[in-house]
Amino acid sequence: MKKISRIFIRLPNWVGDVCMSLASLNAVINTGAKVVICAKPWAENLLAAYTKKSDIEFLALSGQWRDDAQKIRDYRKSTPVPHKEVALSIPDSLTAALMFKFAGLPCAGYKDDGRSLLLRWPVTKIKPRPHNVISWHHLTRIALGYWGFSCSAQPNQRILLPFTDEHIAEKNVYMSQHELKSNGFIVIAPTAGGLHHGKSKVWPDYEKLTQAFQRLGHRVIMCPPPNEINQARNNAMSAELLPPLALGPFTALLNEAALVICNDSGVSHLSAAATAKQITLIGVSEIEHTGPWSTSALTLGEIGRWSTLDEVLSTAEGILQHKARPN
């Protein structure tokens, strides 16, 4: 293999999946090659600490593979490098492989969706299916091996999202504006995008939980993105609704909370990336594949059975009382 100057990495389209691919992104960055992160525009703020480094750049994708391929071609033409360029596709979609193929980049990725012919380095998926973090890290390790780089055999048990000074400053201003004290509030995220096998991923008792917390003297807040405000209000009308934050400062805010309670959703993975104290509630999804990748996360429920209000409340109170004890 010729010396590689630059690696393009295509990240997934969903917040939670981007968080679960951080181990792969870190491994690519650790090669010392120049790195171009290819992802949806919203991910730029979340990943801004990475792109503070001069050899890491972000290309915002439109989702139209022909347009995105042209954008990558134009970028390569305007920023030439002395040696070989390669690509890694974390998503196993056909369009991700097409994008890199038409951008003129040899690509590694999982065999799936009839796209093996588009990949220079097709990789067979692990069976039985592991957690997404493990699966994508495995793909990355195999690809880096093809390219002459080393990579750890397994991902770390904690994968921290780095923050910029701007993220922290915006979080601090937000906390001051809304009189939020560190460990003095509970964040709930009573929303989840889409359905899982036709069933809602939202735990049904957020309103009752909010009222129970408030009776115990806890401050309960939520700050959903604009497109989820109505869903959040409907599911927890008694919670304090605060303005939305960009993803970077929002993730930093989660780490300031006494507790985060959420569904198997993007907030679950953002909390894990911040090592926040969290409870993730499941009832329809496979936690062994998409659970929060964190040593400070608890998961309640199982496929076909949501946890009861009493189960969630007693578990939460145990965490809150532990945090309140002096060291």
mmCIF file of C-alpha atoms in Angstrom:
data_model
loop_
_atom_site.group_PDB
_atom_site.id
_atom_site.type_symbol
_atom_site.label_atom_id
_atom_site.label_comp_id
_atom_site.label_asym_id
_atom_site.label_seq_id
_atom_site.Cartn_x
_atom_site.Cartn_y
_atom_site.Cartn_z
ATOM 1 C CA MET A 1 0.000 0.000 0.000
ATOM 2 C CA LYS A 2 1.289 3.426 -0.936
ATOM 3 C CA LYS A 3 1.652 6.025 1.794
ATOM 4 C CA ILE A 4 -1.707 7.580 2.672
ATOM 5 C CA SER A 5 -1.985 11.335 3.120
ATOM 6 C CA ARG A 6 -5.702 11.742 3.733
ATOM 7 C CA ILE A 7 -8.671 9.667 4.925
ATOM 8 C CA PHE A 8 -12.280 10.646 4.253
ATOM 9 C CA ILE A 9 -14.739 9.174 6.773
ATOM 10 C CA ARG A 10 -18.480 9.147 6.126
ATOM 11 C CA LEU A 11 -20.435 9.300 9.391
ATOM 12 C CA PRO A 12 -24.069 8.203 9.813
ATOM 13 C CA ASN A 13 -27.069 10.513 9.506
ATOM 14 C CA TRP A 14 -28.525 10.242 13.021
ATOM 15 C CA VAL A 15 -27.302 11.867 16.236
ATOM 16 C CA GLY A 16 -27.089 8.617 18.165
ATOM 17 C CA ASP A 17 -25.258 6.841 15.357
ATOM 18 C CA VAL A 18 -22.695 9.638 15.084
ATOM 19 C CA CYS A 19 -22.035 9.272 18.819
ATOM 20 C CA MET A 20 -21.665 5.515 18.424
ATOM 21 C CA SER A 21 -19.136 6.055 15.614
ATOM 22 C CA LEU A 22 -16.833 8.280 17.705
ATOM 23 C CA ALA A 23 -14.555 5.332 18.486
ATOM 24 C CA SER A 24 -14.084 4.852 14.747
ATOM 25 C CA LEU A 25 -13.468 8.551 14.169
ATOM 26 C CA ASN A 26 -10.894 8.627 16.968
ATOM 27 C CA ALA A 27 -9.097 5.620 15.490
ATOM 28 C CA VAL A 28 -8.911 7.290 12.075
ATOM 29 C CA ILE A 29 -7.608 10.519 13.602
ATOM 30 C CA ASN A 30 -4.987 8.596 15.571
ATOM 31 C CA THR A 31 -3.358 7.450 12.313
ATOM 32 C CA GLY A 32 -1.809 10.901 11.937
ATOM 33 C CA ALA A 33 -3.149 11.250 8.395
ATOM 34 C CA LYS A 34 -5.227 14.232 7.392
ATOM 35 C CA VAL A 35 -8.905 13.493 8.043
ATOM 36 C CA VAL A 36 -12.024 14.817 6.346
ATOM 37 C CA ILE A 37 -15.257 14.198 8.252
ATOM 38 C CA CYS A 38 -18.184 13.827 5.854
ATOM 39 C CA ALA A 39 -21.516 14.207 7.635
ATOM 40 C CA LYS A 40 -24.832 16.026 7.769
ATOM 41 C CA PRO A 41 -24.581 19.784 8.506
ATOM 42 C CA TRP A 42 -25.941 19.498 12.059
ATOM 43 C CA ALA A 43 -22.936 17.362 13.068
ATOM 44 C CA GLU A 44 -20.472 20.202 12.502
ATOM 45 C CA ASN A 45 -21.281 21.906 15.805
ATOM 46 C CA LEU A 46 -21.228 18.631 17.723
ATOM 47 C CA LEU A 47 -17.803 17.705 16.311
ATOM 48 C CA ALA A 48 -16.326 21.210 16.335
ATOM 49 C CA ALA A 49 -13.569 20.332 18.822
ATOM 50 C CA TYR A 50 -12.128 17.858 16.322
ATOM 51 C CA THR A 51 -11.951 20.404 13.539
ATOM 52 C CA LYS A 52 -10.025 22.864 15.705
ATOM 53 C CA LYS A 53 -7.014 20.792 14.633
ATOM 54 C CA SER A 54 -5.434 21.935 11.388
ATOM 55 C CA ASP A 55 -5.347 18.452 9.827
ATOM 56 C CA ILE A 56 -9.052 17.677 10.412
ATOM 57 C CA GLU A 57 -11.786 19.222 8.282
ATOM 58 C CA PHE A 58 -15.551 18.897 8.012
ATOM 59 C CA LEU A 59 -17.527 18.590 4.778
ATOM 60 C CA ALA A 60 -21.277 19.091 5.176
ATOM 61 C CA LEU A 61 -23.277 16.681 3.026
ATOM 62 C CA SER A 62 -26.624 17.397 1.408
ATOM 63 C CA GLY A 63 -27.745 13.777 1.312
ATOM 64 C CA GLN A 64 -27.847 13.863 -2.500
ATOM 65 C CA TRP A 65 -25.026 11.522 -3.405
ATOM 66 C CA ARG A 66 -24.261 13.030 -6.823
ATOM 67 C CA ASP A 67 -24.013 16.537 -5.376
ATOM 68 C CA ASP A 68 -21.960 15.287 -2.450
ATOM 69 C CA ALA A 69 -19.603 13.386 -4.758
ATOM 70 C CA GLN A 70 -19.032 16.588 -6.723
ATOM 71 C CA LYS A 71 -18.394 18.487 -3.497
ATOM 72 C CA ILE A 72 -15.727 15.973 -2.504
ATOM 73 C CA ARG A 73 -14.143 16.095 -5.969
ATOM 74 C CA ASP A 74 -14.008 19.895 -5.792
ATOM 75 C CA TYR A 75 -12.515 19.750 -2.307
ATOM 76 C CA ARG A 76 -9.814 17.301 -3.406
ATOM 77 C CA LYS A 77 -8.956 19.475 -6.397
ATOM 78 C CA SER A 78 -8.646 22.621 -4.278
ATOM 79 C CA THR A 79 -6.648 20.945 -1.469
ATOM 80 C CA PRO A 80 -4.228 18.478 -3.097
ATOM 81 C CA VAL A 81 -2.108 16.127 -1.000
ATOM 82 C CA PRO A 82 1.171 14.437 -1.964
ATOM 83 C CA HIS A 83 0.140 10.821 -1.448
ATOM 84 C CA LYS A 84 -2.827 8.477 -1.665
ATOM 85 C CA GLU A 85 -6.348 9.268 -0.442
ATOM 86 C CA VAL A 86 -8.829 6.654 0.806
ATOM 87 C CA ALA A 87 -12.349 6.612 2.220
ATOM 88 C CA LEU A 88 -14.176 4.775 4.997
ATOM 89 C CA SER A 89 -17.968 4.489 4.962
ATOM 90 C CA ILE A 90 -19.429 3.827 8.402
ATOM 91 C CA PRO A 91 -23.016 3.609 7.063
ATOM 92 C CA ASP A 92 -23.677 0.505 4.992
ATOM 93 C CA SER A 93 -25.970 2.290 2.552
ATOM 94 C CA LEU A 94 -25.675 2.094 -1.208
ATOM 95 C CA THR A 95 -25.634 5.888 -1.545
ATOM 96 C CA ALA A 96 -22.619 6.282 0.750
ATOM 97 C CA ALA A 97 -20.638 3.874 -1.429
ATOM 98 C CA LEU A 98 -21.840 5.586 -4.611
ATOM 99 C CA MET A 99 -20.783 8.973 -3.271
ATOM 100 C CA PHE A 100 -17.188 7.919 -2.709
ATOM 101 C CA LYS A 101 -17.053 5.912 -5.948
ATOM 102 C CA PHE A 102 -18.097 8.922 -8.032
ATOM 103 C CA ALA A 103 -15.807 11.171 -5.998
ATOM 104 C CA GLY A 104 -12.912 9.029 -7.240
ATOM 105 C CA LEU A 105 -11.999 7.636 -3.824
ATOM 106 C CA PRO A 106 -11.291 3.950 -3.130
ATOM 107 C CA CYS A 107 -13.526 3.022 -0.212
ATOM 108 C CA ALA A 108 -13.715 0.497 2.627
ATOM 109 C CA GLY A 109 -17.072 -0.462 4.100
ATOM 110 C CA TYR A 110 -19.336 -3.281 5.113
ATOM 111 C CA LYS A 111 -20.747 -5.577 2.441
ATOM 112 C CA ASP A 112 -24.457 -4.783 2.323
ATOM 113 C CA ASP A 113 -27.234 -3.389 0.182
ATOM 114 C CA GLY A 114 -25.675 -4.852 -2.993
ATOM 115 C CA ARG A 115 -22.741 -2.475 -2.877
ATOM 116 C CA SER A 116 -19.696 -4.782 -2.759
ATOM 117 C CA LEU A 117 -18.731 -3.909 -6.331
ATOM 118 C CA LEU A 118 -18.521 -0.247 -5.342
ATOM 119 C CA LEU A 119 -16.064 -0.926 -2.519
ATOM 120 C CA ARG A 120 -12.321 -1.387 -2.950
ATOM 121 C CA TRP A 121 -12.162 -3.063 0.467
ATOM 122 C CA PRO A 122 -15.458 -4.823 1.269
ATOM 123 C CA VAL A 123 -15.612 -6.092 4.864
ATOM 124 C CA THR A 124 -17.838 -8.902 6.141
ATOM 125 C CA LYS A 125 -20.051 -8.034 9.093
ATOM 126 C CA ILE A 126 -19.537 -9.690 12.471
ATOM 127 C CA LYS A 127 -22.059 -12.397 13.385
ATOM 128 C CA PRO A 128 -23.934 -12.473 15.643
ATOM 129 C CA ARG A 129 -24.453 -8.734 15.426
ATOM 130 C CA PRO A 130 -22.635 -6.896 18.237
ATOM 131 C CA HIS A 131 -23.232 -3.419 19.627
ATOM 132 C CA ASN A 132 -22.928 -0.743 16.943
ATOM 133 C CA VAL A 133 -19.858 0.757 18.626
ATOM 134 C CA ILE A 134 -18.079 -2.602 18.425
ATOM 135 C CA SER A 135 -19.287 -3.284 14.881
ATOM 136 C CA TRP A 136 -18.142 0.059 13.482
ATOM 137 C CA HIS A 137 -14.864 -0.056 15.372
ATOM 138 C CA HIS A 138 -14.240 -3.523 13.884
ATOM 139 C CA LEU A 139 -14.864 -2.162 10.383
ATOM 140 C CA THR A 140 -12.476 0.702 11.067
ATOM 141 C CA ARG A 141 -9.769 -1.583 12.449
ATOM 142 C CA ILE A 142 -9.936 -3.849 9.388
ATOM 143 C CA ALA A 143 -9.808 -0.880 7.006
ATOM 144 C CA LEU A 144 -6.884 0.733 8.807
ATOM 145 C CA GLY A 145 -5.069 -2.597 8.690
ATOM 146 C CA TYR A 146 -5.490 -2.710 4.904
ATOM 147 C CA TRP A 147 -3.958 0.758 4.754
ATOM 148 C CA GLY A 148 -0.958 -0.032 6.932
ATOM 149 C CA PHE A 149 -2.148 1.540 10.191
ATOM 150 C CA SER A 150 -2.567 -0.037 13.614
ATOM 151 C CA CYS A 151 -5.717 0.155 15.728
ATOM 152 C CA SER A 152 -6.761 -1.183 19.131
ATOM 153 C CA ALA A 153 -8.586 -4.508 19.089
ATOM 154 C CA GLN A 154 -11.592 -3.134 20.982
ATOM 155 C CA PRO A 155 -13.071 0.330 21.569
ATOM 156 C CA ASN A 156 -12.683 2.002 24.944
ATOM 157 C CA GLN A 157 -15.498 1.474 27.428
ATOM 158 C CA ARG A 158 -15.935 5.245 27.633
ATOM 159 C CA ILE A 159 -15.735 7.416 24.527
ATOM 160 C CA LEU A 160 -15.738 11.078 25.473
ATOM 161 C CA LEU A 161 -16.906 13.815 23.145
ATOM 162 C CA PRO A 162 -14.432 16.726 23.241
ATOM 163 C CA PHE A 163 -15.862 20.215 23.709
ATOM 164 C CA THR A 164 -14.642 23.550 22.407
ATOM 165 C CA ASP A 165 -14.188 26.616 24.591
ATOM 166 C CA GLU A 166 -17.180 28.040 22.733
ATOM 167 C CA HIS A 167 -19.333 25.045 23.701
ATOM 168 C CA ILE A 168 -18.462 25.512 27.369
ATOM 169 C CA ALA A 169 -18.969 29.275 27.249
ATOM 170 C CA GLU A 170 -22.393 28.921 25.606
ATOM 171 C CA LYS A 171 -23.384 26.283 28.155
ATOM 172 C CA ASN A 172 -22.289 28.537 31.024
ATOM 173 C CA VAL A 173 -24.243 31.514 29.676
ATOM 174 C CA TYR A 174 -27.321 29.312 29.245
ATOM 175 C CA MET A 175 -27.063 28.034 32.809
ATOM 176 C CA SER A 176 -26.712 31.581 34.119
ATOM 177 C CA GLN A 177 -29.658 32.863 32.073
ATOM 178 C CA HIS A 178 -31.934 30.096 33.351
ATOM 179 C CA GLU A 179 -30.506 29.923 36.898
ATOM 180 C CA LEU A 180 -29.343 26.340 36.513
ATOM 181 C CA LYS A 181 -26.912 25.096 39.144
ATOM 182 C CA SER A 182 -24.582 22.162 38.537
ATOM 183 C CA ASN A 183 -26.237 18.968 39.883
ATOM 184 C CA GLY A 184 -29.294 21.050 40.735
ATOM 185 C CA PHE A 185 -31.640 19.969 37.951
ATOM 186 C CA ILE A 186 -32.925 16.902 36.125
ATOM 187 C CA VAL A 187 -33.065 16.800 32.332
ATOM 188 C CA ILE A 188 -35.783 14.727 30.721
ATOM 189 C CA ALA A 189 -36.025 14.008 27.003
ATOM 190 C CA PRO A 190 -39.567 12.679 26.492
ATOM 191 C CA THR A 191 -39.158 12.384 22.729
ATOM 192 C CA ALA A 192 -37.799 9.971 20.146
ATOM 193 C CA GLY A 193 -37.757 10.201 16.384
ATOM 194 C CA GLY A 194 -39.698 7.673 14.344
ATOM 195 C CA LEU A 195 -40.955 4.230 15.258
ATOM 196 C CA HIS A 196 -39.131 0.967 15.930
ATOM 197 C CA HIS A 197 -40.873 -1.913 14.152
ATOM 198 C CA GLY A 198 -44.007 0.224 14.150
ATOM 199 C CA LYS A 199 -43.920 0.955 17.883
ATOM 200 C CA SER A 200 -43.179 4.175 19.748
ATOM 201 C CA LYS A 201 -39.796 4.403 21.489
ATOM 202 C CA VAL A 202 -41.148 6.891 24.058
ATOM 203 C CA TRP A 203 -41.748 5.743 27.637
ATOM 204 C CA PRO A 204 -45.410 6.584 28.424
ATOM 205 C CA ASP A 205 -45.128 8.072 31.951
ATOM 206 C CA TYR A 206 -42.919 11.167 31.672
ATOM 207 C CA GLU A 207 -45.677 13.491 32.886
ATOM 208 C CA LYS A 208 -46.336 11.415 36.001
ATOM 209 C CA LEU A 209 -42.595 11.151 36.644
ATOM 210 C CA THR A 210 -42.166 14.911 36.298
ATOM 211 C CA GLN A 211 -44.927 15.586 38.806
ATOM 212 C CA ALA A 212 -43.440 13.063 41.235
ATOM 213 C CA PHE A 213 -40.003 14.710 40.987
ATOM 214 C CA GLN A 214 -41.505 18.145 41.504
ATOM 215 C CA ARG A 215 -43.329 16.992 44.633
ATOM 216 C CA LEU A 216 -39.936 15.858 45.945
ATOM 217 C CA GLY A 217 -38.483 19.309 45.278
ATOM 218 C CA HIS A 218 -36.519 18.564 42.114
ATOM 219 C CA ARG A 219 -36.298 20.974 39.202
ATOM 220 C CA VAL A 220 -37.174 19.175 35.961
ATOM 221 C CA ILE A 221 -36.236 20.768 32.640
ATOM 222 C CA MET A 222 -36.314 19.845 28.985
ATOM 223 C CA CYS A 223 -34.829 21.707 26.032
ATOM 224 C CA PRO A 224 -35.803 19.790 22.885
ATOM 225 C CA PRO A 225 -34.934 20.940 19.368
ATOM 226 C CA PRO A 226 -37.625 22.986 17.593
ATOM 227 C CA ASN A 227 -39.030 20.012 15.681
ATOM 228 C CA GLU A 228 -39.624 18.069 18.935
ATOM 229 C CA ILE A 229 -41.120 20.821 21.106
ATOM 230 C CA ASN A 230 -44.744 19.810 20.544
ATOM 231 C CA GLN A 231 -43.999 16.151 21.255
ATOM 232 C CA ALA A 232 -42.143 17.100 24.434
ATOM 233 C CA ARG A 233 -44.999 19.316 25.633
ATOM 234 C CA ASN A 234 -47.554 16.601 24.972
ATOM 235 C CA ASN A 235 -45.537 13.991 26.859
ATOM 236 C CA ALA A 236 -44.464 16.103 29.859
ATOM 237 C CA MET A 237 -46.556 19.259 30.095
ATOM 238 C CA SER A 238 -45.487 19.964 33.704
ATOM 239 C CA ALA A 239 -41.759 20.007 32.937
ATOM 240 C CA GLU A 240 -40.006 23.352 32.542
ATOM 241 C CA LEU A 241 -39.537 23.934 28.818
ATOM 242 C CA LEU A 242 -36.330 25.841 28.088
ATOM 243 C CA PRO A 243 -35.042 27.090 24.712
ATOM 244 C CA PRO A 244 -33.106 24.656 22.508
ATOM 245 C CA LEU A 245 -29.317 24.614 22.423
ATOM 246 C CA ALA A 246 -26.890 23.654 19.678
ATOM 247 C CA LEU A 247 -25.721 20.072 20.065
ATOM 248 C CA GLY A 248 -22.264 20.860 21.456
ATOM 249 C CA PRO A 249 -23.343 23.079 24.373
ATOM 250 C CA PHE A 250 -26.425 20.888 24.932
ATOM 251 C CA THR A 251 -24.209 17.849 25.412
ATOM 252 C CA ALA A 252 -22.031 19.827 27.823
ATOM 253 C CA LEU A 253 -25.200 20.809 29.718
ATOM 254 C CA LEU A 254 -26.166 17.157 30.134
ATOM 255 C CA ASN A 255 -22.975 16.615 32.113
ATOM 256 C CA GLU A 256 -24.053 19.360 34.544
ATOM 257 C CA ALA A 257 -27.387 17.683 35.320
ATOM 258 C CA ALA A 258 -27.951 15.649 38.454
ATOM 259 C CA LEU A 259 -29.594 13.081 36.178
ATOM 260 C CA VAL A 260 -30.699 12.663 32.557
ATOM 261 C CA ILE A 261 -33.734 10.500 31.815
ATOM 262 C CA CYS A 262 -34.368 9.664 28.180
ATOM 263 C CA ASN A 263 -35.518 7.080 25.682
ATOM 264 C CA ASP A 264 -33.348 5.033 23.329
ATOM 265 C CA SER A 265 -32.727 8.176 21.298
ATOM 266 C CA GLY A 266 -30.077 10.700 20.371
ATOM 267 C CA VAL A 267 -30.102 12.186 23.878
ATOM 268 C CA SER A 268 -29.176 8.783 25.316
ATOM 269 C CA HIS A 269 -26.030 8.703 23.191
ATOM 270 C CA LEU A 270 -25.180 12.368 23.766
ATOM 271 C CA SER A 271 -25.414 11.712 27.509
ATOM 272 C CA ALA A 272 -23.130 8.714 27.143
ATOM 273 C CA ALA A 273 -20.613 10.782 25.180
ATOM 274 C CA ALA A 274 -20.622 13.325 28.025
ATOM 275 C CA THR A 275 -20.483 10.596 30.737
ATOM 276 C CA ALA A 276 -23.586 12.137 32.290
ATOM 277 C CA LYS A 277 -25.524 10.266 34.960
ATOM 278 C CA GLN A 278 -28.365 8.831 32.921
ATOM 279 C CA ILE A 279 -31.254 6.418 32.844
ATOM 280 C CA THR A 280 -32.244 5.200 29.390
ATOM 281 C CA LEU A 281 -35.751 3.740 29.176
ATOM 282 C CA ILE A 282 -36.465 1.028 26.635
ATOM 283 C CA GLY A 283 -39.486 -1.050 25.747
ATOM 284 C CA VAL A 284 -39.227 -1.831 22.051
ATOM 285 C CA SER A 285 -35.558 -1.585 20.996
ATOM 286 C CA GLU A 286 -32.563 -3.926 21.187
ATOM 287 C CA ILE A 287 -30.356 -2.387 23.832
ATOM 288 C CA GLU A 288 -27.536 -4.834 23.061
ATOM 289 C CA HIS A 289 -27.144 -3.115 19.684
ATOM 290 C CA THR A 290 -27.939 0.518 20.415
ATOM 291 C CA GLY A 291 -27.691 1.014 24.173
ATOM 292 C CA PRO A 292 -25.721 3.937 25.642
ATOM 293 C CA TRP A 293 -21.977 3.244 25.477
ATOM 294 C CA SER A 294 -21.083 4.494 28.932
ATOM 295 C CA THR A 295 -20.028 3.209 32.335
ATOM 296 C CA SER A 296 -22.288 5.795 34.011
ATOM 297 C CA ALA A 297 -25.531 4.808 32.253
ATOM 298 C CA LEU A 298 -28.358 2.636 33.545
ATOM 299 C CA THR A 299 -30.902 1.017 31.258
ATOM 300 C CA LEU A 300 -34.373 0.119 32.503
ATOM 301 C CA GLY A 301 -36.938 -2.016 30.695
ATOM 302 C CA GLU A 302 -36.704 -4.656 28.005
ATOM 303 C CA ILE A 303 -38.262 -5.498 24.684
ATOM 304 C CA GLY A 304 -41.988 -5.865 25.254
ATOM 305 C CA ARG A 305 -41.965 -4.372 28.757
ATOM 306 C CA TRP A 306 -41.549 -0.766 29.792
ATOM 307 C CA SER A 307 -40.436 -0.088 33.354
ATOM 308 C CA THR A 308 -43.157 1.082 35.729
ATOM 309 C CA LEU A 309 -43.287 4.598 37.129
ATOM 310 C CA ASP A 310 -42.315 3.298 40.565
ATOM 311 C CA GLU A 311 -39.298 1.437 39.145
ATOM 312 C CA VAL A 312 -38.007 4.531 37.374
ATOM 313 C CA LEU A 313 -38.675 6.839 40.311
ATOM 314 C CA SER A 314 -36.983 4.595 42.878
ATOM 315 C CA THR A 315 -33.943 4.064 40.633
ATOM 316 C CA ALA A 316 -33.669 7.785 39.965
ATOM 317 C CA GLU A 317 -33.945 8.667 43.651
ATOM 318 C CA GLY A 318 -31.162 6.205 44.424
ATOM 319 C CA ILE A 319 -28.872 7.960 41.938
ATOM 320 C CA LEU A 320 -29.840 11.423 43.144
ATOM 321 C CA GLN A 321 -29.293 10.555 46.801
ATOM 322 C CA HIS A 322 -25.900 9.057 45.982
ATOM 323 C CA LYS A 323 -24.842 12.223 44.145
ATOM 324 C CA ALA A 324 -26.046 14.348 47.073
ATOM 325 C CA ARG A 325 -23.823 12.552 49.596
ATOM 326 C CA PRO A 326 -20.583 14.351 50.501
ATOM 327 C CA ASN A 327 -17.355 12.686 49.394
#
